[in-house]
mmCIF file of N, CA, C and O in Angstrom:
data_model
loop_
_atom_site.group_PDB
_atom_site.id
_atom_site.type_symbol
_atom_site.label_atom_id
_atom_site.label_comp_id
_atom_site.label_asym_id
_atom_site.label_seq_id
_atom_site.Cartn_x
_atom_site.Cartn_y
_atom_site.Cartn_z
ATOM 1 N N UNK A 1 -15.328 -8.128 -18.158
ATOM 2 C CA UNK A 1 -13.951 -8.243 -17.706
ATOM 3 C C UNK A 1 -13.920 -8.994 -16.385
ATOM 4 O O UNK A 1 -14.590 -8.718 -15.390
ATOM 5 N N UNK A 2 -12.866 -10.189 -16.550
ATOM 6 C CA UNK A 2 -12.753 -11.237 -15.515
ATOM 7 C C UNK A 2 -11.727 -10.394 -14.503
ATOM 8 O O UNK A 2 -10.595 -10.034 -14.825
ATOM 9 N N UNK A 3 -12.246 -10.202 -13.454
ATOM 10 C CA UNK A 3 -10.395 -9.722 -12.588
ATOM 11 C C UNK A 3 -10.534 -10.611 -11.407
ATOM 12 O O UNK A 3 -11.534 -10.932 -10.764
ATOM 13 N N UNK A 4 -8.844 -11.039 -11.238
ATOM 14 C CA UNK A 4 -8.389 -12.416 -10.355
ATOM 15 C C UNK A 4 -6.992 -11.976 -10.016
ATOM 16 O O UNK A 4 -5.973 -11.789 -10.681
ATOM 17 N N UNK A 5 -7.298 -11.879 -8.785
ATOM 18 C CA UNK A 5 -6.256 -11.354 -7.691
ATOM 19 C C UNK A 5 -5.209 -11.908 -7.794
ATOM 20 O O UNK A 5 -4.123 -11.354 -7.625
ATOM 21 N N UNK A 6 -5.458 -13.682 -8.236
ATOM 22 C CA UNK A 6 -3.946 -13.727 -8.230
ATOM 23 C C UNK A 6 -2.695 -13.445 -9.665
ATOM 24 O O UNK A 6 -1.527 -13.795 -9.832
ATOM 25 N N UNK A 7 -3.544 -12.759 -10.371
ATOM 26 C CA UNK A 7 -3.102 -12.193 -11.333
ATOM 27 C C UNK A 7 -1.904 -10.856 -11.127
ATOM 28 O O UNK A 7 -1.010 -10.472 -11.881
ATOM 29 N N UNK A 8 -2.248 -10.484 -10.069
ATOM 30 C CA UNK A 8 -1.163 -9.361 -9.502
ATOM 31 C C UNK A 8 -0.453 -9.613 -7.841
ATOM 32 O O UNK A 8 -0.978 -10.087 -6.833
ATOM 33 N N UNK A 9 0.549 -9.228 -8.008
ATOM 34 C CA UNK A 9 1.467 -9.166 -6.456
ATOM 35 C C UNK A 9 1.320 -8.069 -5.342
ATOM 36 O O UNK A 9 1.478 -8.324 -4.147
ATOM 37 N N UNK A 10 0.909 -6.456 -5.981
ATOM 38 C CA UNK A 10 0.948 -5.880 -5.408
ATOM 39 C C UNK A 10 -0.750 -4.804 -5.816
ATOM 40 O O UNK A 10 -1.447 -4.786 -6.830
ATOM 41 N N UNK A 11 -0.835 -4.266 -4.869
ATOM 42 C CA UNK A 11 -1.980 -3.819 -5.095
ATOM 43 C C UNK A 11 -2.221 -1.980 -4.030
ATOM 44 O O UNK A 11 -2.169 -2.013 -2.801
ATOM 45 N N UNK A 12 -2.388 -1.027 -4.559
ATOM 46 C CA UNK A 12 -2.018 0.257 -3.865
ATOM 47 C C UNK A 12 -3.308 0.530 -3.737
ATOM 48 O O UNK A 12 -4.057 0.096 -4.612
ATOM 49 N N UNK A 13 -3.998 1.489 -2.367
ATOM 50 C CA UNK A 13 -5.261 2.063 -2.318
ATOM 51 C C UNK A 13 -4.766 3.158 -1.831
ATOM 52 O O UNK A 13 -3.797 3.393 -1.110
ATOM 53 N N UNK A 14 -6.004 4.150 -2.594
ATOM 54 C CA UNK A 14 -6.189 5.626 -1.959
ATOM 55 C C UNK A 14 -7.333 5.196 -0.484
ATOM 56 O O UNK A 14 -8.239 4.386 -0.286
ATOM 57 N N UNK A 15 -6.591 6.341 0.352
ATOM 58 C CA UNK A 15 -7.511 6.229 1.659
ATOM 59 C C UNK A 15 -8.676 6.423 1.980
ATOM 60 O O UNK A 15 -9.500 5.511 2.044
ATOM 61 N N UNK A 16 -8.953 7.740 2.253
ATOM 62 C CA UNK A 16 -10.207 8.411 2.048
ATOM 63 C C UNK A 16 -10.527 8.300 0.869
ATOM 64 O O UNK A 16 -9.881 8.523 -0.154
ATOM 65 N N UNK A 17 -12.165 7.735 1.118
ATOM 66 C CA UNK A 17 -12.877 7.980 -0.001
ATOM 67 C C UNK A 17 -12.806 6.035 -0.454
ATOM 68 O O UNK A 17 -13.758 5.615 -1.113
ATOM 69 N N UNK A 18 -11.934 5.250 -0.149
ATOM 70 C CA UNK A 18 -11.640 4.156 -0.481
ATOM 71 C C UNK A 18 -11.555 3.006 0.410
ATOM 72 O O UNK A 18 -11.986 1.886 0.138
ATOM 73 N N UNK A 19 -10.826 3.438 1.763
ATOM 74 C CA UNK A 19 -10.482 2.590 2.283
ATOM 75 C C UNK A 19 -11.438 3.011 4.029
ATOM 76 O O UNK A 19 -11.680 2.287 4.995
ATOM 77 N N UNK A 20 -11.740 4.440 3.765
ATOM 78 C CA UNK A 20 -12.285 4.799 4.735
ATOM 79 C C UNK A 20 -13.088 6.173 4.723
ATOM 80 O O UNK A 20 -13.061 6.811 3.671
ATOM 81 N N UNK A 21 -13.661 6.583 5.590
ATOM 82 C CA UNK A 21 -14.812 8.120 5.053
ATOM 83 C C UNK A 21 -14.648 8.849 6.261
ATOM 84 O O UNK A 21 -15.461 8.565 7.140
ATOM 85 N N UNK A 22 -13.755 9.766 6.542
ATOM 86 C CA UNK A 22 -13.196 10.455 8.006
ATOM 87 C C UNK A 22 -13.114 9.432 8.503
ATOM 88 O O UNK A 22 -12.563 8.538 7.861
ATOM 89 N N UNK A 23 -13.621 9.157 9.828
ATOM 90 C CA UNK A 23 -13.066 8.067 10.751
ATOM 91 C C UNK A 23 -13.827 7.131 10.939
ATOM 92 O O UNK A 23 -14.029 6.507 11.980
ATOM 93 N N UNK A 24 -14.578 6.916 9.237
ATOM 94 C CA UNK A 24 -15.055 5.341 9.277
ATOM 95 C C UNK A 24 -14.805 4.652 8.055
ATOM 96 O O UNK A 24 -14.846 5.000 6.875
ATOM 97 N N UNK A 25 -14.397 3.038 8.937
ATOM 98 C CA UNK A 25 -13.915 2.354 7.441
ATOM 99 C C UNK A 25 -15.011 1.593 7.223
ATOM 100 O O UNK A 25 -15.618 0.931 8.064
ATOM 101 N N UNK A 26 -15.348 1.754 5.570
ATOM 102 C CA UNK A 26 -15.961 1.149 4.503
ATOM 103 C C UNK A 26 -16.419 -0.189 5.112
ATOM 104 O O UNK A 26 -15.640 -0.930 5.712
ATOM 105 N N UNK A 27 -17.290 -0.370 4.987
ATOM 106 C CA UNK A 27 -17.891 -1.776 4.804
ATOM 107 C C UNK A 27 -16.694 -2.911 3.797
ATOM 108 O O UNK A 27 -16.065 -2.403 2.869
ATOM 109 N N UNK A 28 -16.555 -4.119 4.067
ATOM 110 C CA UNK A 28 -15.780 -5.096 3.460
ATOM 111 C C UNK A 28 -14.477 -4.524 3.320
ATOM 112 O O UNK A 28 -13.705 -5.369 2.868
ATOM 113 N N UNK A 29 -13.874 -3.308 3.550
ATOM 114 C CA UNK A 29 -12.846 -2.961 3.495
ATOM 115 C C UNK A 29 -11.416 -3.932 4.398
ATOM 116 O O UNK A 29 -10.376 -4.385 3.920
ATOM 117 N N UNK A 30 -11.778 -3.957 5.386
ATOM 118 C CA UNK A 30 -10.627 -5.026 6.309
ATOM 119 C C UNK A 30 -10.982 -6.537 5.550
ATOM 120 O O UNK A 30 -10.084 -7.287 5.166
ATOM 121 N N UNK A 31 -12.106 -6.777 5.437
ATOM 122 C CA UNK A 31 -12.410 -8.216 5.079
ATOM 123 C C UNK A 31 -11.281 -8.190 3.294
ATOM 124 O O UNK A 31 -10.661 -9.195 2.943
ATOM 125 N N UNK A 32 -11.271 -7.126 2.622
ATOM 126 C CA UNK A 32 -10.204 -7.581 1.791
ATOM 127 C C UNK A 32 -8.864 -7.264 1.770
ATOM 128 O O UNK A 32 -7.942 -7.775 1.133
ATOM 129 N N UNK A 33 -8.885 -6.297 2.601
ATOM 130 C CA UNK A 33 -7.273 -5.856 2.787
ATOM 131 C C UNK A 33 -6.715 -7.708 3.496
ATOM 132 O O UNK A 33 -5.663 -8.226 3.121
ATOM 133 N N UNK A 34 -7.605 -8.343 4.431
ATOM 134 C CA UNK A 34 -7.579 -9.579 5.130
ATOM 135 C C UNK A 34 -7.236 -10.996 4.023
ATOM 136 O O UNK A 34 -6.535 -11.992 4.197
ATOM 137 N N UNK A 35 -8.033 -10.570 2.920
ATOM 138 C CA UNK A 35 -7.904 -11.984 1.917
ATOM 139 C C UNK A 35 -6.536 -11.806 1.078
ATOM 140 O O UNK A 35 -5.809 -12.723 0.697
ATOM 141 N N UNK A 36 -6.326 -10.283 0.855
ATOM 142 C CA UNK A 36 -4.751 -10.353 0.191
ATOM 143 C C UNK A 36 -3.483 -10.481 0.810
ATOM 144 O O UNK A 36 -2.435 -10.844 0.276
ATOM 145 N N UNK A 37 -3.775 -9.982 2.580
ATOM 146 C CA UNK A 37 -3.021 -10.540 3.041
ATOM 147 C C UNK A 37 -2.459 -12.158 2.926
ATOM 148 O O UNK A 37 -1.382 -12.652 2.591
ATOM 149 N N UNK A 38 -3.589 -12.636 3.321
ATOM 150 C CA UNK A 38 -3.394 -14.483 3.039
ATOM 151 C C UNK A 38 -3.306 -14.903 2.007
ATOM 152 O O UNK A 38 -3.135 -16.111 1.843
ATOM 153 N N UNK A 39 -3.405 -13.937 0.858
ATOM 154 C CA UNK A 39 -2.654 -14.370 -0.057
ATOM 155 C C UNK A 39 -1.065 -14.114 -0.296
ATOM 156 O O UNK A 39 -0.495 -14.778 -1.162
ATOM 157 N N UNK A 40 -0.506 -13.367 0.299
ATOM 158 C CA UNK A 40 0.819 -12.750 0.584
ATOM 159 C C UNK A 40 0.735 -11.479 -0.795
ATOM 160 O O UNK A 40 1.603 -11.516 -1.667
ATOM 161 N N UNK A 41 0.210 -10.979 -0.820
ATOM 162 C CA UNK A 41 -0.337 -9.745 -1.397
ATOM 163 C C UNK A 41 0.542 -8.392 -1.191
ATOM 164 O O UNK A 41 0.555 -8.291 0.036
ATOM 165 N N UNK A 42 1.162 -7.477 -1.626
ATOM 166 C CA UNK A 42 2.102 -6.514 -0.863
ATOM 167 C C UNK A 42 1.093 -5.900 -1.148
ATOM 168 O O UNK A 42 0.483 -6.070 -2.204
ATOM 169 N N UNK A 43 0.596 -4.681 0.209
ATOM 170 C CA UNK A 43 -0.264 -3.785 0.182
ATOM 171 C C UNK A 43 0.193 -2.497 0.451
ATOM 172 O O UNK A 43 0.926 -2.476 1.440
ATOM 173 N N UNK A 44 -0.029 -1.135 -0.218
ATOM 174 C CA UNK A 44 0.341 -0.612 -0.512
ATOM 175 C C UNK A 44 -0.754 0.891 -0.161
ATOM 176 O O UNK A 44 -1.752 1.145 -0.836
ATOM 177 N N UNK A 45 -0.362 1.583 0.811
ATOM 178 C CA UNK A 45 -1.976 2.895 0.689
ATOM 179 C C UNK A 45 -1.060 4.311 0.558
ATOM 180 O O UNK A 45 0.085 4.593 0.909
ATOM 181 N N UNK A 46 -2.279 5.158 -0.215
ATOM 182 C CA UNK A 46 -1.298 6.207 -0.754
ATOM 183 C C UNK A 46 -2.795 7.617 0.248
ATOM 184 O O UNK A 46 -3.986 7.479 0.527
ATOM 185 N N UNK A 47 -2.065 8.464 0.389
ATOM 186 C CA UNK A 47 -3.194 9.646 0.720
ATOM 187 C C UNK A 47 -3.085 10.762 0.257
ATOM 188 O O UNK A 47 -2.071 11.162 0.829
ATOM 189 N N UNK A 48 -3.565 11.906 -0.667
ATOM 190 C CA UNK A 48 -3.806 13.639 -0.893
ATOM 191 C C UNK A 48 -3.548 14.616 -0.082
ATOM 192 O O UNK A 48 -3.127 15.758 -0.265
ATOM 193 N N UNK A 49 -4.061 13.627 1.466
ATOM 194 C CA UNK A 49 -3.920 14.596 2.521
ATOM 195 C C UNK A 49 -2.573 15.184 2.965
ATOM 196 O O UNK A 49 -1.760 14.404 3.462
ATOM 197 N N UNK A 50 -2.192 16.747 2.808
ATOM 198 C CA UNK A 50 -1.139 16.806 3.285
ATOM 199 C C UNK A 50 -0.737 17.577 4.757
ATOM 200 O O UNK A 50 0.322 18.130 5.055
ATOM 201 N N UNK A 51 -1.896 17.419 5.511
ATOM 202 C CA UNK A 51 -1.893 17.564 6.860
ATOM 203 C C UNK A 51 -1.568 16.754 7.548
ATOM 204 O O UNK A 51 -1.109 17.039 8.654
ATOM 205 N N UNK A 52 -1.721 15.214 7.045
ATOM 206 C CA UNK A 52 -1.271 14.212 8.064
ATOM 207 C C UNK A 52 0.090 13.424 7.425
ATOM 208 O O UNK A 52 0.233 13.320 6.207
ATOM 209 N N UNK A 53 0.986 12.930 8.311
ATOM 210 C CA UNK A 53 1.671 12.374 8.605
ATOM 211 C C UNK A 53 2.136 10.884 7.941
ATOM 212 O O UNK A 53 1.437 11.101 6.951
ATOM 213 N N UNK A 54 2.596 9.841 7.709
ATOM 214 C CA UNK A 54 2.861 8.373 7.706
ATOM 215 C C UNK A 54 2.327 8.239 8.755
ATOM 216 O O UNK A 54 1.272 7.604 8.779
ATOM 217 N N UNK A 55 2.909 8.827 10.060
ATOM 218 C CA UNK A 55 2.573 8.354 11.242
ATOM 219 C C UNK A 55 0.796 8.660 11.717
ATOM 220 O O UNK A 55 0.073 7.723 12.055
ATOM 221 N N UNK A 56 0.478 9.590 11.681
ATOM 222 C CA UNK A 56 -0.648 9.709 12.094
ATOM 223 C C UNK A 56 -1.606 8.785 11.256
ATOM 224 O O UNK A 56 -2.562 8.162 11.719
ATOM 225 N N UNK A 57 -1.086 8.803 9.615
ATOM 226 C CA UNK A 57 -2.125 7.640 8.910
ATOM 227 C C UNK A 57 -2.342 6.449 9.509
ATOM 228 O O UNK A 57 -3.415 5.993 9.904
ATOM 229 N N UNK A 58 -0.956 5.834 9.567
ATOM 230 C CA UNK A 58 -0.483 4.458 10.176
ATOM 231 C C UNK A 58 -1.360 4.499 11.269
ATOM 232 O O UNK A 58 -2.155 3.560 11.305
ATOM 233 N N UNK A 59 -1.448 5.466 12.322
ATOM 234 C CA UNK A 59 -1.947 5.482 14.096
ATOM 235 C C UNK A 59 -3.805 5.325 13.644
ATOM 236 O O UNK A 59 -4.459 4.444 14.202
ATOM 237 N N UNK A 60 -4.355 6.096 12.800
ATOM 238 C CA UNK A 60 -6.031 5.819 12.507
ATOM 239 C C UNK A 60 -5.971 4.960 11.842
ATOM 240 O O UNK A 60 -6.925 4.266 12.194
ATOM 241 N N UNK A 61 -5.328 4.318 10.815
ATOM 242 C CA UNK A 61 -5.370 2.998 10.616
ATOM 243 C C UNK A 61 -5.104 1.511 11.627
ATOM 244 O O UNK A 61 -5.590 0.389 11.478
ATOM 245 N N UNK A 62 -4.482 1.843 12.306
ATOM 246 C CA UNK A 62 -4.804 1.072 13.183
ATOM 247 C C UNK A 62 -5.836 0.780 14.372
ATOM 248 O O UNK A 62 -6.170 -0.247 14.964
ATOM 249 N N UNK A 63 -6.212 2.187 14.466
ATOM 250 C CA UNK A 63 -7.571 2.500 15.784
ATOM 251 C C UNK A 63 -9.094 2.090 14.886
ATOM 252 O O UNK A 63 -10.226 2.182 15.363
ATOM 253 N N UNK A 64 -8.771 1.658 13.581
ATOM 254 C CA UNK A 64 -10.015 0.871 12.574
ATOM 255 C C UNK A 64 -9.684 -0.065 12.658
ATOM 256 O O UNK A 64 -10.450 -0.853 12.103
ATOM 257 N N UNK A 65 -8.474 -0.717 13.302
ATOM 258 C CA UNK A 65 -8.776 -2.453 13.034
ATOM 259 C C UNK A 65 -7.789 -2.728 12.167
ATOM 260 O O UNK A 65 -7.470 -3.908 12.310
ATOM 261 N N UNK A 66 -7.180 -2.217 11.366
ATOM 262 C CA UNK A 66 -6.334 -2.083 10.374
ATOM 263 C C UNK A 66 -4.694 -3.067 10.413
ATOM 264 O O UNK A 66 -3.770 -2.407 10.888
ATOM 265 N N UNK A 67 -4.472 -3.929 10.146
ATOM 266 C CA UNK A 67 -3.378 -4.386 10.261
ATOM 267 C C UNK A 67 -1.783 -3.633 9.435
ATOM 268 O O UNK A 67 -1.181 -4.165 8.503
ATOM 269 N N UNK A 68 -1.522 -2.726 9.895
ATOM 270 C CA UNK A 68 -0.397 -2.401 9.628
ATOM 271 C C UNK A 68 0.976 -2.354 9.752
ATOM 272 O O UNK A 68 1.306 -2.438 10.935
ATOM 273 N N UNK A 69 2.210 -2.219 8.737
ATOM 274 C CA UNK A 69 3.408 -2.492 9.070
ATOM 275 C C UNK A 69 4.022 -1.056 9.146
ATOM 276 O O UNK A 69 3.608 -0.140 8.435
ATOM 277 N N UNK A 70 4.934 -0.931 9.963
ATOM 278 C CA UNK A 70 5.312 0.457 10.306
ATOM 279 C C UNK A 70 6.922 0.124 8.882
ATOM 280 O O UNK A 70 7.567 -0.895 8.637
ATOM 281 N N UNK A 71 6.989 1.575 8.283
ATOM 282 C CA UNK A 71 8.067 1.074 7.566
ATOM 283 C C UNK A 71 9.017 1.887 7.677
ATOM 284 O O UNK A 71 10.092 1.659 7.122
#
């Protein structure tokens, strides 16, 4: 199975476990959240956790480097 990004517009990740492991992000993780950006990509992150916040996600996603839009 061929998969090609520009085959889709939008694209959703789970956090932990995916995008990051407690308060470290994944190897190549920014480097592709980075290429779908420039592709104009809508990105999309979902979390289980129900201790934290939008806001607090949004705030450790950004203290990784994380380019985020507040919504």
């Amino acid at each position: 199975m061929t998969f090609n990004i520009a085959n889709f517009s939008t694209y959703i990740f789970d956090l932990d476990g995916s995008i990051y492991s407690g308060n470290r992000l994944y190897p190549g993780a920014q480097k592709l959240l980075q290429i779908l950006r420039n592709k104009e990509k809508q990105l999309f992150f979902l979390s289980n956790n129900s201790t934290d916040t939008a806001e607090t996600i949004g705030k450790k996603l950004k203290e990784m480097g994380l380019e985020v839009l507040d919504s």
